[in-house]
Amino acid sequence: NTHLIVFIMKNEHIQLDFNFCRRLDFQKNLVLDDARSFFDEILFRVSSKNTLLIKHVKFLVLELFSCWNESEQQFLAVSMSKRGYKAKSRYNPNNISSIAIEAIKYLKDNFWIDFFPGFYDAKTNISRLTRIKASLKLISLFKKSNINIYKIHKNEKREVVFLLDSSLKPQEYKDSFATHEMREIMRNYNALMLKTFFDIPCINDNFIRRGDKAKIIISFLRVTQSRYFHKNWKKFGVITGSWWDNLDLYSVTKYSHHMLINNSETSFIDLSNLLPIILSKKFNFSFEDLNLEIFKKYTNFIQNIDQLNYILIKGFASENFENLLRSFSNEKGKLGIRKSVRRSDFENLIKIVSTYFPNLYKNFYSKVYIDWEGMISEIFYQFLRSSGASNIPVIKIKDKFFFQTKFESNVFKNIRTSVEKVLDCKKFDLYTKKCFSYTPSKKSSFFDSLISSKPQYSKRYIESRKNFEKLMKKNNITI
C-alpha cells in the first residue's frame, strides 16, 4: 500500500475518488460451488479449522469482486469497529459479524486489497469509513476466475422489508400476513428485474455524474428493491435500493428520454402533476393546477414541474424563509439549477407563490411533511400487487414509471387504478411520454445494428448488453 500511495503521488493524473463507493451488502449469496478452487490461493494462510474467518474472507472477496465488476474505480466502504456489524439480524442472513474486521486485516496483510483507513475529526465532526478495493494481485485472480456473479446477487434469503427506527437504523420486527405478502411481492419483482436489462445507451462511462458531481454506478445486477418503513407500518413504505434510485432530479431530467428497457421501445408515465391533488386533500381546499408557466415567466431559474414541486414540499416542511433558502441552496445542483440564484431571486419566487397561490402560501413554514416519495412508492407497490404487473418490468425512478411501450395499455390501466386507490380520487390526468427510439434495424443482427449506430449507442452500452446476455445464457435464463 505504501508503494501504491507513492505511485499515485508521483502520477497526478490518477485521482482517487473516495466518495465513489458503496457499503457492504450483507445479503449476498455466499454458496458458490464453482468458486472453491478460486479461494484456495487466497486462504492458504488460514487454518481449515477457522471456519468463521474463512467465511468472512470469502464474503469480503465476493464483495470486492462485485464491486470491481461494476467499476475498477469503485471502493468498498467498511467499518473497522465492532459496532458496524450485527450478526444476529433478519437483515444479515449470512450472520456476518465483527470477524469481518479480522478478515479485512488478513486481506490487507497478504496484499489482496488496497487499504485506505477511515478517520473521525472531532473538531469538524467530519468522518469517513475505511475504504478498500481489490489489489492488482487479487484482480489478476478475478480475471482468471469463473465466479458466477449472477448467483452472488440472487439470494433467496434476502430480506426486502425493512423497519427503520428514528435514527434510520434497521430494527427487528415480528412477521405478519402483511409483511409476508410484501416480501413475496418484492422478491417476485426482484427476480423479474434480475433478468431485465435496463440502461441508458448514450452514456459512455459506467457511471452517471449527478448534479452534485457524485458518481452513480450503472449496473445491470444492482437492481434489487426493498420496501422501507420509518418507525411503524402505518406510514407509506418507500421502495428503493437499485442504482437508479440514487439519481437526482438533474440526472433524471437529463436522461429520462434516453432510458431503455430490454433494448426495446420504452415509454414512461410522469406522476409529477399529481401533487396538487395531494395538497388539496392535505390542506382542505380546492386546487387543481400549479401553472408552471407563471414561474417560468417571472423567475430565471425554475424550468420544470419537478423543481417547483421540490420547493413547495420544502416550503411546507420548513420552519421559516431562512430554513427554506438554506435547503434550496444546498440542493440547487441536484435540482439541475445551474444559474446563480441570489437571495432576491428566491424572495421573488416566494412572492409569486403568495400572489398567485395564496392558499398554498398560507401553509408555508408550517413544518408539515408531505410524504411525496412515500405516496409514489405506494402507487408503485399497488401496481406491483395487480395481476397485470406479474411479468412486465416497470421501473420507478422518482415519480416516473418506465416500461416497454408494447405493454402501454396494460401498464397505463393498472397504474391509473393504483393512483385512484392511493389518492382516493378519480379526477386526474396521466400522460405517457415516449423515450428516444434506439430500436435496431430488423434487417441486421442485434449487435450489427448497434455497431452501425455509433452516434446513438455507446461502446459501454454495447459491451454491457453483451455481458448481460452471456450471463443470462450461462444461467439458463430466458429474457
Tab-separated table of C-alpha atoms in Angstrom:
chain	number	residue	atom	x	y	z
A	1	ASN	CA	0.000	0.000	0.000
A	2	THR	CA	2.901	2.363	0.697
A	3	HIS	CA	4.232	1.749	-2.810
A	4	LEU	CA	0.752	2.336	-4.237
A	5	ILE	CA	0.382	5.691	-2.451
A	6	VAL	CA	3.851	6.820	-3.616
A	7	PHE	CA	2.967	5.782	-7.171
A	8	ILE	CA	-0.269	7.784	-7.041
A	9	MET	CA	1.505	10.849	-5.627
A	10	LYS	CA	4.022	10.758	-8.477
A	11	ASN	CA	1.236	10.395	-11.052
A	12	GLU	CA	-1.020	13.373	-10.569
A	13	HIS	CA	-3.385	12.299	-13.342
A	14	ILE	CA	-4.565	9.447	-11.117
A	15	GLN	CA	-7.220	10.670	-8.726
A	16	LEU	CA	-8.834	8.589	-6.039
A	17	ASP	CA	-12.470	9.431	-5.531
A	18	PHE	CA	-13.244	8.050	-2.074
A	19	ASN	CA	-16.847	9.185	-2.473
A	20	PHE	CA	-17.242	6.761	-5.365
A	21	CYS	CA	-18.013	3.812	-3.136
A	22	ARG	CA	-20.701	1.589	-1.735
A	23	ARG	CA	-21.175	-0.130	1.600
A	24	LEU	CA	-21.073	-3.851	2.229
A	25	ASP	CA	-24.125	-5.805	1.139
A	26	PHE	CA	-24.618	-8.316	3.941
A	27	GLN	CA	-27.271	-10.154	1.933
A	28	LYS	CA	-25.210	-11.546	-0.923
A	29	ASN	CA	-25.284	-15.285	-1.681
A	30	LEU	CA	-22.103	-16.994	-0.400
A	31	VAL	CA	-22.929	-20.528	-1.588
A	32	LEU	CA	-20.947	-20.800	-4.818
A	33	ASP	CA	-19.784	-24.317	-5.703
A	34	ASP	CA	-17.849	-23.169	-8.771
A	35	ALA	CA	-15.636	-20.824	-6.699
A	36	ARG	CA	-13.970	-23.349	-4.391
A	37	SER	CA	-10.628	-23.550	-6.212
A	38	PHE	CA	-10.577	-19.759	-6.551
A	39	PHE	CA	-10.470	-19.292	-2.766
A	40	ASP	CA	-7.717	-21.876	-2.156
A	41	GLU	CA	-4.943	-19.475	-3.139
A	42	ILE	CA	-6.390	-16.628	-1.066
A	43	LEU	CA	-6.964	-18.717	2.071
A	44	PHE	CA	-3.719	-20.707	2.107
A	45	ARG	CA	-2.573	-18.954	5.312
A	46	VAL	CA	-5.828	-19.632	7.168
A	47	SER	CA	-6.268	-22.838	9.159
A	48	SER	CA	-9.054	-25.040	7.791
A	49	LYS	CA	-10.396	-25.225	11.345
A	50	ASN	CA	-11.001	-21.484	11.449
A	51	THR	CA	-14.293	-21.753	9.583
A	52	LEU	CA	-15.629	-18.372	10.726
A	53	LEU	CA	-12.624	-16.463	9.394
A	54	ILE	CA	-12.810	-18.447	6.153
A	55	LYS	CA	-16.482	-17.490	5.720
A	56	HIS	CA	-15.781	-13.806	6.342
A	57	VAL	CA	-12.803	-13.731	3.966
A	58	LYS	CA	-14.982	-15.340	1.285
A	59	PHE	CA	-17.721	-12.790	1.920
A	60	LEU	CA	-15.317	-9.859	1.547
A	61	VAL	CA	-13.673	-11.272	-1.568
A	62	LEU	CA	-17.048	-11.776	-3.251
A	63	GLU	CA	-17.993	-8.214	-2.323
A	64	LEU	CA	-14.694	-6.977	-3.754
A	65	PHE	CA	-15.360	-8.986	-6.909
A	66	SER	CA	-18.841	-7.488	-7.296
A	67	CYS	CA	-17.505	-4.008	-6.646
A	68	TRP	CA	-14.656	-4.433	-9.173
A	69	ASN	CA	-17.045	-5.956	-11.694
A	70	GLU	CA	-19.133	-2.788	-11.588
A	71	SER	CA	-16.184	-0.399	-11.822
A	72	GLU	CA	-12.450	-0.672	-11.203
A	73	GLN	CA	-12.519	2.805	-9.643
A	74	GLN	CA	-15.218	1.982	-7.094
A	75	PHE	CA	-14.348	1.446	-3.403
A	76	LEU	CA	-15.969	-0.611	-0.690
A	77	ALA	CA	-16.691	1.333	2.498
A	78	VAL	CA	-16.115	-0.922	5.519
A	79	SER	CA	-16.365	-0.452	9.266
A	80	MET	CA	-13.333	-1.238	11.421
A	81	SER	CA	-15.486	-1.032	14.544
A	82	LYS	CA	-17.458	-3.895	16.076
A	83	ARG	CA	-20.478	-1.596	16.194
A	84	GLY	CA	-20.624	-1.765	12.401
A	85	TYR	CA	-21.725	-5.407	12.460
A	86	LYS	CA	-24.835	-7.127	13.822
A	87	ALA	CA	-24.641	-10.847	13.128
A	88	LYS	CA	-27.999	-11.898	14.566
A	89	SER	CA	-30.402	-9.923	12.436
A	90	ARG	CA	-33.019	-10.690	9.821
A	91	TYR	CA	-31.157	-8.229	7.588
A	92	ASN	CA	-27.967	-10.297	7.832
A	93	PRO	CA	-28.853	-13.809	6.586
A	94	ASN	CA	-25.158	-14.762	6.343
A	95	ASN	CA	-24.543	-13.832	10.002
A	96	ILE	CA	-21.583	-11.612	9.098
A	97	SER	CA	-20.056	-10.407	12.375
A	98	SER	CA	-17.159	-8.257	13.534
A	99	ILE	CA	-14.887	-11.123	12.479
A	100	ALA	CA	-15.031	-9.223	9.183
A	101	ILE	CA	-12.514	-6.820	10.751
A	102	GLU	CA	-10.073	-9.699	11.229
A	103	ALA	CA	-10.757	-10.791	7.642
A	104	ILE	CA	-10.020	-7.282	6.350
A	105	LYS	CA	-6.721	-7.263	8.217
A	106	TYR	CA	-5.867	-10.692	6.788
A	107	LEU	CA	-6.524	-9.494	3.224
A	108	LYS	CA	-4.523	-6.328	3.873
A	109	ASP	CA	-1.513	-8.148	5.403
A	110	ASN	CA	-1.391	-10.549	2.464
A	111	PHE	CA	-1.673	-7.768	-0.134
A	112	TRP	CA	-5.046	-8.858	-1.526
A	113	ILE	CA	-6.533	-5.377	-1.023
A	114	ASP	CA	-5.588	-1.723	-1.179
A	115	PHE	CA	-6.446	-0.254	2.205
A	116	PHE	CA	-7.239	3.390	2.982
A	117	PRO	CA	-8.016	3.948	6.694
A	118	GLY	CA	-11.005	5.963	7.781
A	119	PHE	CA	-10.963	8.856	10.217
A	120	TYR	CA	-13.049	10.995	12.532
A	121	ASP	CA	-12.298	14.658	13.201
A	122	ALA	CA	-13.937	15.674	16.490
A	123	LYS	CA	-13.440	19.396	15.812
A	124	THR	CA	-15.230	19.451	12.459
A	125	ASN	CA	-17.391	16.365	13.104
A	126	ILE	CA	-16.283	15.059	9.700
A	127	SER	CA	-15.652	11.348	9.303
A	128	ARG	CA	-15.077	8.733	6.654
A	129	LEU	CA	-15.293	4.958	6.840
A	130	THR	CA	-12.281	2.909	5.781
A	131	ARG	CA	-12.121	2.267	2.032
A	132	ILE	CA	-10.846	-0.932	0.424
A	133	LYS	CA	-10.628	-2.234	-3.113
A	134	ALA	CA	-9.112	-5.284	-4.804
A	135	SER	CA	-5.347	-5.057	-5.306
A	136	LEU	CA	-3.744	-5.802	-8.664
A	137	LYS	CA	-2.816	-9.190	-7.226
A	138	LEU	CA	-6.457	-10.003	-6.460
A	139	ILE	CA	-7.707	-8.536	-9.745
A	140	SER	CA	-5.424	-10.938	-11.631
A	141	LEU	CA	-7.257	-13.783	-9.884
A	142	PHE	CA	-10.623	-12.210	-10.689
A	143	LYS	CA	-9.771	-12.145	-14.387
A	144	LYS	CA	-8.922	-15.849	-14.384
A	145	SER	CA	-11.858	-16.935	-12.218
A	146	ASN	CA	-15.150	-18.460	-13.262
A	147	ILE	CA	-17.222	-16.877	-10.473
A	148	ASN	CA	-20.902	-16.670	-11.374
A	149	ILE	CA	-21.723	-13.114	-10.374
A	150	TYR	CA	-25.438	-13.668	-11.035
A	151	LYS	CA	-25.555	-16.265	-8.252
A	152	ILE	CA	-23.852	-13.834	-5.866
A	153	HIS	CA	-26.675	-11.339	-6.337
A	154	LYS	CA	-29.507	-13.893	-6.398
A	155	ASN	CA	-30.029	-14.737	-2.741
A	156	GLU	CA	-33.373	-16.327	-1.915
A	157	LYS	CA	-32.914	-15.330	1.745
A	158	ARG	CA	-32.538	-11.611	1.016
A	159	GLU	CA	-34.715	-9.504	3.304
A	160	VAL	CA	-36.689	-6.941	1.332
A	161	VAL	CA	-38.979	-5.490	4.028
A	162	PHE	CA	-37.231	-3.071	6.395
A	163	LEU	CA	-38.480	-1.353	9.534
A	164	LEU	CA	-36.297	1.615	10.479
A	165	ASP	CA	-36.037	3.352	13.851
A	166	SER	CA	-35.863	7.119	14.438
A	167	SER	CA	-32.153	7.149	13.503
A	168	LEU	CA	-32.915	5.208	10.282
A	169	LYS	CA	-31.246	2.022	11.559
A	170	PRO	CA	-32.976	-1.308	10.763
A	171	GLN	CA	-34.827	-2.798	13.716
A	172	GLU	CA	-36.187	-6.285	14.240
A	173	TYR	CA	-39.916	-6.988	13.952
A	174	LYS	CA	-42.430	-9.804	14.140
A	175	ASP	CA	-43.829	-11.026	10.843
A	176	SER	CA	-47.492	-10.727	9.949
A	177	PHE	CA	-49.654	-11.576	6.961
A	178	ALA	CA	-48.918	-8.089	5.584
A	179	THR	CA	-45.114	-8.450	5.818
A	180	HIS	CA	-45.253	-11.928	4.258
A	181	GLU	CA	-47.296	-10.546	1.342
A	182	MET	CA	-44.934	-7.598	0.870
A	183	ARG	CA	-41.915	-9.887	0.941
A	184	GLU	CA	-43.367	-12.174	-1.703
A	185	ILE	CA	-44.320	-9.279	-3.991
A	186	MET	CA	-40.918	-7.584	-3.689
A	187	ARG	CA	-38.982	-10.833	-4.183
A	188	ASN	CA	-41.008	-11.646	-7.294
A	189	TYR	CA	-40.303	-8.168	-8.625
A	190	ASN	CA	-36.578	-8.524	-7.908
A	191	ALA	CA	-36.483	-11.885	-9.685
A	192	LEU	CA	-38.023	-10.192	-12.723
A	193	MET	CA	-35.568	-7.291	-12.569
A	194	LEU	CA	-32.561	-9.641	-12.391
A	195	LYS	CA	-33.427	-10.818	-15.888
A	196	THR	CA	-34.271	-7.342	-17.202
A	197	PHE	CA	-31.722	-5.166	-18.970
A	198	PHE	CA	-32.292	-1.521	-18.103
A	199	ASP	CA	-29.753	1.047	-19.225
A	200	ILE	CA	-29.085	4.469	-20.748
A	201	PRO	CA	-27.475	3.833	-24.162
A	202	CYS	CA	-25.998	7.297	-24.692
A	203	ILE	CA	-23.758	7.225	-21.583
A	204	ASN	CA	-20.105	6.367	-22.244
A	205	ASP	CA	-18.887	5.803	-18.681
A	206	ASN	CA	-20.081	3.072	-16.328
A	207	PHE	CA	-21.461	5.762	-14.050
A	208	ILE	CA	-23.695	8.842	-14.154
A	209	ARG	CA	-22.449	12.086	-12.670
A	210	ARG	CA	-25.180	13.780	-10.660
A	211	GLY	CA	-25.729	17.498	-10.283
A	212	ASP	CA	-23.656	17.456	-7.084
A	213	LYS	CA	-20.810	15.678	-9.009
A	214	ALA	CA	-21.362	12.344	-7.205
A	215	LYS	CA	-20.873	9.258	-9.396
A	216	ILE	CA	-23.746	6.768	-9.611
A	217	ILE	CA	-22.782	3.336	-10.922
A	218	ILE	CA	-24.747	1.754	-13.783
A	219	SER	CA	-25.016	-1.985	-13.160
A	220	PHE	CA	-27.496	-4.488	-14.570
A	221	LEU	CA	-27.101	-6.502	-11.359
A	222	ARG	CA	-27.633	-3.733	-8.823
A	223	VAL	CA	-31.366	-3.800	-9.368
A	224	THR	CA	-32.917	-5.310	-6.249
A	225	GLN	CA	-35.526	-3.238	-4.441
A	226	SER	CA	-36.696	-3.248	-0.831
A	227	ARG	CA	-39.580	-1.586	0.995
A	228	TYR	CA	-38.605	0.653	3.929
A	229	PHE	CA	-40.947	1.763	6.714
A	230	HIS	CA	-39.984	4.500	9.164
A	231	LYS	CA	-40.840	3.797	12.839
A	232	ASN	CA	-44.103	1.939	12.124
A	233	TRP	CA	-46.165	0.221	9.441
A	234	LYS	CA	-48.806	2.956	9.273
A	235	LYS	CA	-46.812	5.286	7.049
A	236	PHE	CA	-46.173	4.615	3.379
A	237	GLY	CA	-43.229	2.311	2.731
A	238	VAL	CA	-40.593	3.783	0.422
A	239	ILE	CA	-39.425	1.431	-2.339
A	240	THR	CA	-35.751	1.880	-3.156
A	241	GLY	CA	-32.413	0.065	-3.491
A	242	SER	CA	-31.479	-0.045	-7.179
A	243	TRP	CA	-28.753	2.015	-8.826
A	244	TRP	CA	-31.278	4.381	-10.403
A	245	ASP	CA	-32.710	5.304	-7.003
A	246	ASN	CA	-29.515	7.269	-6.362
A	247	LEU	CA	-30.117	9.584	-9.306
A	248	ASP	CA	-31.013	13.196	-8.559
A	249	LEU	CA	-33.507	15.458	-10.308
A	250	TYR	CA	-30.757	16.870	-12.526
A	251	SER	CA	-29.764	13.461	-13.944
A	252	VAL	CA	-33.346	12.176	-14.202
A	253	THR	CA	-34.381	15.258	-16.162
A	254	LYS	CA	-31.318	14.973	-18.389
A	255	TYR	CA	-31.704	11.275	-19.203
A	256	SER	CA	-35.415	10.478	-18.786
A	257	HIS	CA	-35.942	10.294	-22.554
A	258	HIS	CA	-32.883	8.070	-23.019
A	259	MET	CA	-33.948	5.187	-20.778
A	260	LEU	CA	-34.209	1.794	-22.447
A	261	ILE	CA	-35.682	-1.487	-21.168
A	262	ASN	CA	-34.598	-4.752	-22.810
A	263	ASN	CA	-33.347	-2.809	-25.807
A	264	SER	CA	-36.894	-2.147	-26.999
A	265	GLU	CA	-39.004	0.975	-27.414
A	266	THR	CA	-39.597	2.475	-23.977
A	267	SER	CA	-42.126	4.941	-22.559
A	268	PHE	CA	-42.883	6.419	-19.155
A	269	ILE	CA	-45.753	7.850	-17.156
A	270	ASP	CA	-44.940	11.037	-15.254
A	271	LEU	CA	-46.849	11.436	-11.983
A	272	SER	CA	-45.400	14.844	-11.087
A	273	ASN	CA	-48.692	16.580	-11.903
A	274	LEU	CA	-50.470	14.718	-9.073
A	275	LEU	CA	-49.065	16.925	-6.303
A	276	PRO	CA	-51.948	19.471	-6.435
A	277	ILE	CA	-54.421	16.660	-5.628
A	278	ILE	CA	-52.373	15.653	-2.601
A	279	LEU	CA	-52.067	19.263	-1.421
A	280	SER	CA	-55.819	19.858	-1.824
A	281	LYS	CA	-56.556	16.878	0.402
A	282	LYS	CA	-53.826	17.724	2.894
A	283	PHE	CA	-54.810	21.369	3.382
A	284	ASN	CA	-58.532	21.008	2.582
A	285	PHE	CA	-59.030	23.447	-0.260
A	286	SER	CA	-59.816	23.221	-3.964
A	287	PHE	CA	-56.655	23.404	-6.035
A	288	GLU	CA	-56.049	21.870	-9.436
A	289	ASP	CA	-53.183	23.481	-11.320
A	290	LEU	CA	-49.779	24.873	-10.389
A	291	ASN	CA	-49.457	26.673	-13.754
A	292	LEU	CA	-45.743	26.220	-14.268
A	293	GLU	CA	-45.688	28.895	-16.978
A	294	ILE	CA	-46.169	31.640	-14.377
A	295	PHE	CA	-42.979	30.562	-12.592
A	296	LYS	CA	-41.040	30.156	-15.830
A	297	LYS	CA	-42.116	33.640	-16.884
A	298	TYR	CA	-41.342	35.507	-13.656
A	299	THR	CA	-38.275	33.635	-12.397
A	300	ASN	CA	-34.964	32.967	-14.102
A	301	PHE	CA	-34.301	29.510	-12.663
A	302	ILE	CA	-37.491	27.400	-12.434
A	303	GLN	CA	-37.721	25.331	-15.610
A	304	ASN	CA	-39.803	22.238	-14.810
A	305	ILE	CA	-42.567	20.988	-12.550
A	306	ASP	CA	-40.231	18.764	-10.545
A	307	GLN	CA	-38.183	21.751	-9.378
A	308	LEU	CA	-41.358	23.576	-8.393
A	309	ASN	CA	-42.726	20.529	-6.558
A	310	TYR	CA	-39.497	20.297	-4.557
A	311	ILE	CA	-39.685	23.944	-3.474
A	312	LEU	CA	-43.342	23.680	-2.467
A	313	ILE	CA	-42.814	20.498	-0.438
A	314	LYS	CA	-39.757	22.032	1.256
A	315	GLY	CA	-41.722	25.250	1.867
A	316	PHE	CA	-44.392	23.408	3.855
A	317	ALA	CA	-41.796	21.442	5.841
A	318	SER	CA	-39.559	24.426	6.624
A	319	GLU	CA	-39.708	26.485	9.784
A	320	ASN	CA	-39.099	29.845	8.108
A	321	PHE	CA	-37.766	31.506	4.962
A	322	GLU	CA	-34.127	31.202	6.037
A	323	ASN	CA	-34.526	27.487	6.579
A	324	LEU	CA	-36.112	27.075	3.149
A	325	LEU	CA	-33.442	29.157	1.413
A	326	ARG	CA	-30.684	27.144	3.081
A	327	SER	CA	-32.245	23.841	1.964
A	328	PHE	CA	-32.619	25.133	-1.577
A	329	SER	CA	-29.034	26.394	-1.722
A	330	ASN	CA	-27.710	23.023	-0.537
A	331	GLU	CA	-29.782	21.087	-3.085
A	332	LYS	CA	-29.633	23.507	-6.029
A	333	GLY	CA	-27.121	21.451	-8.006
A	334	LYS	CA	-29.091	18.239	-7.565
A	335	LEU	CA	-32.205	20.061	-8.770
A	336	GLY	CA	-30.439	20.855	-12.032
A	337	ILE	CA	-30.346	24.609	-11.425
A	338	ARG	CA	-27.017	25.804	-12.774
A	339	LYS	CA	-27.669	29.529	-12.683
A	340	SER	CA	-26.661	31.682	-9.772
A	341	VAL	CA	-29.735	32.351	-7.618
A	342	ARG	CA	-29.500	35.469	-5.470
A	343	ARG	CA	-31.479	35.949	-2.304
A	344	SER	CA	-33.675	38.493	-4.097
A	345	ASP	CA	-34.378	35.956	-6.866
A	346	PHE	CA	-35.586	33.433	-4.320
A	347	GLU	CA	-37.641	36.051	-2.484
A	348	ASN	CA	-39.306	36.832	-5.809
A	349	LEU	CA	-40.177	33.150	-6.241
A	350	ILE	CA	-41.883	33.047	-2.841
A	351	LYS	CA	-43.719	36.278	-3.707
A	352	ILE	CA	-45.114	34.583	-6.821
A	353	VAL	CA	-46.422	31.722	-4.683
A	354	SER	CA	-48.088	34.153	-2.249
A	355	THR	CA	-49.591	36.258	-5.056
A	356	TYR	CA	-50.927	33.588	-7.402
A	357	PHE	CA	-51.455	30.700	-4.961
A	358	PRO	CA	-52.390	32.237	-1.581
A	359	ASN	CA	-53.966	29.016	-0.293
A	360	LEU	CA	-50.646	27.296	-0.779
A	361	TYR	CA	-48.585	30.069	0.681
A	362	LYS	CA	-50.581	30.292	3.909
A	363	ASN	CA	-49.365	26.753	4.674
A	364	PHE	CA	-45.698	27.620	4.106
A	365	TYR	CA	-43.346	27.327	7.115
A	366	SER	CA	-45.881	25.132	8.952
A	367	LYS	CA	-43.419	22.230	9.364
A	368	VAL	CA	-45.884	19.916	7.619
A	369	TYR	CA	-44.202	16.981	5.892
A	370	ILE	CA	-45.657	15.900	2.540
A	371	ASP	CA	-44.605	12.282	2.016
A	372	TRP	CA	-44.364	12.597	-1.762
A	373	GLU	CA	-41.792	9.816	-2.118
A	374	GLY	CA	-43.854	7.524	0.079
A	375	MET	CA	-47.036	8.155	-1.905
A	376	ILE	CA	-45.311	7.485	-5.229
A	377	SER	CA	-43.856	4.286	-3.751
A	378	GLU	CA	-47.312	3.246	-2.515
A	379	ILE	CA	-48.758	3.764	-6.007
A	380	PHE	CA	-45.922	1.669	-7.404
A	381	TYR	CA	-46.457	-1.055	-4.799
A	382	GLN	CA	-50.185	-1.220	-5.546
A	383	PHE	CA	-49.266	-1.583	-9.204
A	384	LEU	CA	-46.926	-4.487	-8.344
A	385	ARG	CA	-49.818	-6.126	-6.464
A	386	SER	CA	-52.041	-6.026	-9.557
A	387	SER	CA	-52.334	-9.149	-11.692
A	388	GLY	CA	-51.337	-7.230	-14.811
A	389	ALA	CA	-47.864	-6.469	-13.435
A	390	SER	CA	-46.597	-10.015	-12.881
A	391	ASN	CA	-44.344	-10.311	-15.937
A	392	ILE	CA	-43.975	-6.692	-17.011
A	393	PRO	CA	-40.758	-4.944	-15.943
A	394	VAL	CA	-41.802	-1.462	-14.800
A	395	ILE	CA	-39.140	0.758	-13.272
A	396	LYS	CA	-39.869	3.598	-10.857
A	397	ILE	CA	-37.427	6.490	-10.993
A	398	LYS	CA	-38.624	9.171	-8.595
A	399	ASP	CA	-42.167	9.963	-9.807
A	400	LYS	CA	-41.718	8.474	-13.287
A	401	PHE	CA	-42.647	4.888	-14.208
A	402	PHE	CA	-40.766	3.413	-17.188
A	403	PHE	CA	-41.973	0.417	-19.215
A	404	GLN	CA	-41.679	-1.180	-22.643
A	405	THR	CA	-44.048	0.645	-24.977
A	406	LYS	CA	-45.609	-2.608	-26.164
A	407	PHE	CA	-47.149	-3.015	-22.693
A	408	GLU	CA	-48.535	0.526	-22.579
A	409	SER	CA	-52.266	-0.231	-22.426
A	410	ASN	CA	-51.842	-2.767	-19.620
A	411	VAL	CA	-49.441	-0.614	-17.602
A	412	PHE	CA	-51.470	2.575	-18.052
A	413	LYS	CA	-54.692	0.901	-16.906
A	414	ASN	CA	-53.146	-0.642	-13.797
A	415	ILE	CA	-51.219	2.467	-12.789
A	416	ARG	CA	-54.358	4.560	-13.107
A	417	THR	CA	-56.199	2.093	-10.870
A	418	SER	CA	-53.342	2.279	-8.361
A	419	VAL	CA	-53.447	6.087	-8.311
A	420	GLU	CA	-57.212	6.045	-7.747
A	421	LYS	CA	-56.779	3.668	-4.813
A	422	VAL	CA	-53.935	5.535	-3.091
A	423	LEU	CA	-55.221	9.090	-3.624
A	424	ASP	CA	-58.917	8.190	-3.350
A	425	CYS	CA	-59.547	10.301	-6.417
A	426	LYS	CA	-60.774	9.629	-9.949
A	427	LYS	CA	-60.398	13.093	-11.467
A	428	PHE	CA	-56.813	13.412	-12.661
A	429	ASP	CA	-54.781	13.230	-15.838
A	430	LEU	CA	-51.967	10.817	-16.607
A	431	TYR	CA	-49.660	11.288	-19.553
A	432	THR	CA	-47.473	8.799	-21.364
A	433	LYS	CA	-44.240	10.040	-22.895
A	434	LYS	CA	-42.029	8.122	-25.296
A	435	CYS	CA	-38.299	7.788	-24.831
A	436	PHE	CA	-35.983	8.217	-27.804
A	437	SER	CA	-36.062	5.268	-30.188
A	438	TYR	CA	-32.958	3.103	-30.130
A	439	THR	CA	-34.601	0.174	-31.923
A	440	PRO	CA	-32.104	-1.617	-34.198
A	441	SER	CA	-32.930	-2.321	-37.821
A	442	LYS	CA	-34.702	-5.657	-38.346
A	443	LYS	CA	-32.598	-6.326	-41.441
A	444	SER	CA	-29.433	-6.923	-39.476
A	445	SER	CA	-28.454	-8.775	-36.326
A	446	PHE	CA	-28.752	-7.086	-32.951
A	447	PHE	CA	-25.060	-6.325	-32.492
A	448	ASP	CA	-24.528	-5.337	-36.130
A	449	SER	CA	-27.309	-2.809	-35.686
A	450	LEU	CA	-25.741	-1.424	-32.549
A	451	ILE	CA	-22.316	-1.054	-34.086
A	452	SER	CA	-23.785	0.666	-37.143
A	453	SER	CA	-25.493	3.206	-34.864
A	454	LYS	CA	-22.396	4.635	-33.174
A	455	PRO	CA	-23.876	8.122	-32.602
A	456	GLN	CA	-26.684	6.536	-30.577
A	457	TYR	CA	-25.191	3.588	-28.746
A	458	SER	CA	-22.102	3.990	-26.600
A	459	LYS	CA	-19.411	1.302	-26.586
A	460	ARG	CA	-20.095	0.801	-22.901
A	461	TYR	CA	-23.741	0.042	-23.606
A	462	ILE	CA	-22.910	-2.452	-26.327
A	463	GLU	CA	-20.406	-4.233	-24.087
A	464	SER	CA	-22.754	-4.204	-21.119
A	465	ARG	CA	-25.554	-5.687	-23.202
A	466	LYS	CA	-23.228	-8.438	-24.440
A	467	ASN	CA	-22.162	-9.279	-20.884
A	468	PHE	CA	-25.774	-9.350	-19.727
A	469	GLU	CA	-26.790	-11.780	-22.465
A	470	LYS	CA	-23.797	-14.021	-21.747
A	471	LEU	CA	-24.708	-14.071	-18.053
A	472	MET	CA	-28.338	-14.928	-18.779
A	473	LYS	CA	-27.265	-17.724	-21.132
A	474	LYS	CA	-24.797	-19.068	-18.535
A	475	ASN	CA	-27.633	-19.296	-16.005
A	476	ASN	CA	-30.160	-20.696	-18.496
A	477	ILE	CA	-32.421	-17.646	-18.150
A	478	THR	CA	-34.737	-16.635	-20.969
A	479	ILE	CA	-35.059	-12.862	-21.479
